[in-house]
CSV table of C-alpha atoms in Angstrom, one decimal:
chain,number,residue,atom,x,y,z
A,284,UNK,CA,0.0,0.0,0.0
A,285,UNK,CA,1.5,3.2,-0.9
A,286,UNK,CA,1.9,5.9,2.2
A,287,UNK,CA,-0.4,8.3,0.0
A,288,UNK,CA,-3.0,5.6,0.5
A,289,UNK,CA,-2.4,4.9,3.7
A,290,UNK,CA,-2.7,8.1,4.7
A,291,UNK,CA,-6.3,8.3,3.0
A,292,UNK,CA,-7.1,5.3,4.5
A,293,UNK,CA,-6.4,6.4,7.9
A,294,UNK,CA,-8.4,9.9,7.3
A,295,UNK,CA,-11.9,7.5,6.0
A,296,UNK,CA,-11.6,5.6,9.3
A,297,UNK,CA,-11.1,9.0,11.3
A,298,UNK,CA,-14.1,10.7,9.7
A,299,UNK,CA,-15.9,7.4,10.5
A,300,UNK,CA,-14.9,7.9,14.5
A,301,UNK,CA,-16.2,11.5,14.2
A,302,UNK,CA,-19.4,10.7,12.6
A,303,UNK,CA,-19.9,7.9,15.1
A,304,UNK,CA,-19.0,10.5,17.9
A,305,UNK,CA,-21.8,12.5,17.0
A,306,UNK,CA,-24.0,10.0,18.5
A,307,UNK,CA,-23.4,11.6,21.4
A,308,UNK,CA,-21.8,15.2,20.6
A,309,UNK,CA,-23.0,16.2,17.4
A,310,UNK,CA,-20.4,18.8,16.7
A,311,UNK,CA,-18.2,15.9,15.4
A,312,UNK,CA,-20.6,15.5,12.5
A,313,UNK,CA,-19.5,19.4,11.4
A,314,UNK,CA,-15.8,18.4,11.7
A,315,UNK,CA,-16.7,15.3,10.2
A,316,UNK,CA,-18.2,17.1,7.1
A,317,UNK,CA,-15.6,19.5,6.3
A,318,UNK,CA,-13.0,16.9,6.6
A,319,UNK,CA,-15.0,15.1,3.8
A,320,UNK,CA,-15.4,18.4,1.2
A,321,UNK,CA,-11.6,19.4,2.3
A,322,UNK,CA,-9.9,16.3,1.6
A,323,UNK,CA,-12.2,14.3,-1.7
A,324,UNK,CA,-9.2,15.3,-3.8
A,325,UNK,CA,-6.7,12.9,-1.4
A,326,UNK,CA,-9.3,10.2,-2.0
A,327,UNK,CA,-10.2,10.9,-5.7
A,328,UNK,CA,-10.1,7.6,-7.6
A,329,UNK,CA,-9.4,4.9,-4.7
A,330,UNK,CA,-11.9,2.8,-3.7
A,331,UNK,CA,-12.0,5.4,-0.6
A,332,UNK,CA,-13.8,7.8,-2.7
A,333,UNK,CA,-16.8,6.1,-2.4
A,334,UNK,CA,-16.8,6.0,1.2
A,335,UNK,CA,-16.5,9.9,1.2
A,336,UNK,CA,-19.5,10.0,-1.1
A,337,UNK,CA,-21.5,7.6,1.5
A,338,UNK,CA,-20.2,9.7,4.5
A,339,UNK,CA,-21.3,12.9,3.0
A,340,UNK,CA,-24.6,12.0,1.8
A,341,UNK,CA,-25.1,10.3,5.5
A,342,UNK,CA,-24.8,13.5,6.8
A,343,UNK,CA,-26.9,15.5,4.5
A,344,UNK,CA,-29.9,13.4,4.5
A,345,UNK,CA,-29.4,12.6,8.5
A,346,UNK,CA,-29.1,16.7,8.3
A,347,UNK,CA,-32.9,16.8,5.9
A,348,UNK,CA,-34.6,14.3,8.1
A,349,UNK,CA,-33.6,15.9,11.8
A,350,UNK,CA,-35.5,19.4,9.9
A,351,UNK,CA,-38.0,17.4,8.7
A,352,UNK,CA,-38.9,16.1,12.4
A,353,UNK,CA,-37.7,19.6,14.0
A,354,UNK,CA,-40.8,21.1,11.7
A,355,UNK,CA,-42.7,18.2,12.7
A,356,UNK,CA,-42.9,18.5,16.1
A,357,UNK,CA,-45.9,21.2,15.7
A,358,UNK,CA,-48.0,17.8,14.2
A,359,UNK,CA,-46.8,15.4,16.9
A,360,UNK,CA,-44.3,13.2,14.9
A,361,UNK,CA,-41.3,15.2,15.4
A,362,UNK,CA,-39.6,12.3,17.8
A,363,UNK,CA,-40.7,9.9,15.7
A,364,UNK,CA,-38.9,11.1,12.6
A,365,UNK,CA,-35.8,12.0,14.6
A,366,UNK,CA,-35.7,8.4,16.0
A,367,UNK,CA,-36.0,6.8,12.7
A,368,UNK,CA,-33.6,9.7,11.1
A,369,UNK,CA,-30.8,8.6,14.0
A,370,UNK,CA,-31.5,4.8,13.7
A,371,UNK,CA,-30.7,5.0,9.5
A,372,UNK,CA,-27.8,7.3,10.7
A,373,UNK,CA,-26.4,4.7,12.8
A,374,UNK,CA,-27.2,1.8,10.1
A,375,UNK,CA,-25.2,3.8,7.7
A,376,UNK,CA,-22.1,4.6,9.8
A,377,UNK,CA,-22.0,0.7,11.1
A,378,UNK,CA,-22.6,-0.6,7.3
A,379,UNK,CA,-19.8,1.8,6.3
A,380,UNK,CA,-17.2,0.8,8.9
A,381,UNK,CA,-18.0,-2.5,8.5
A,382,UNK,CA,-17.5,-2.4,4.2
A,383,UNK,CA,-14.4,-0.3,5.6
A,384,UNK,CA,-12.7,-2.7,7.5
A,385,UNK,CA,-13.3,-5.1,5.2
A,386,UNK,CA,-11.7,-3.0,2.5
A,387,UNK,CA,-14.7,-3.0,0.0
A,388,UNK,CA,-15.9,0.3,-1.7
A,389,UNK,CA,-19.5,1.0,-0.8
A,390,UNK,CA,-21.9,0.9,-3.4
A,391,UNK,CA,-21.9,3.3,-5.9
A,392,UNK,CA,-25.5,4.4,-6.1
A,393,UNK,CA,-25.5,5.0,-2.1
């Protein structure tokens, strides 16, 4: 493995850590995402790219759905969306690490 690729592969798994971080502090999802627009070009045609694409669009539609249930909440549904919002959230950081570790691309449609 060359070092340039080590060192991209080492900056996926630390994004990863910060998006799972944001479980519980959710200022490691802003870290997290500017990380991922900062650095695409050190990924850029590894397999690694396509976990910044999945990490990005994670964050975004986590982003959509938590205003979606914040806007909600007037109807009575706001917890509800924000509970199914952080359970996908989760699914996609797990699924992610786990294609990660197992040094697979994710899917390129995601």
């Amino acid at each position: 493995m060359t070092q340039d690729l080590q060192k991209a592969r080492d900056l996926t798994q630390i994004v990863y850590f910060l998006y799972a971080a944001s479980v519980f502090a959710g200022i490691t999802a802003l870290i997290a995402i500017i990380i991922n627009y900062l650095k695409q070009d050190a990924v850029a045609g590894t397999w690694l790219e396509s976990h910044f694409r999945w990490q990005m669009r994670t964050f975004w539609f986590t982003l959509l759905w938590c205003v979606v249930g914040w806007l909600t909440f007037i109807v009575g549904i706001g917890f509800l969306v924000w509970g199914v919002a952080g359970i996908w959230a989760i699914y996609r950081i797990v699924k992610g690490m786990l294609n990660f570790y197992d040094n697979k691309p994710m899917y390129q449609n995601a």
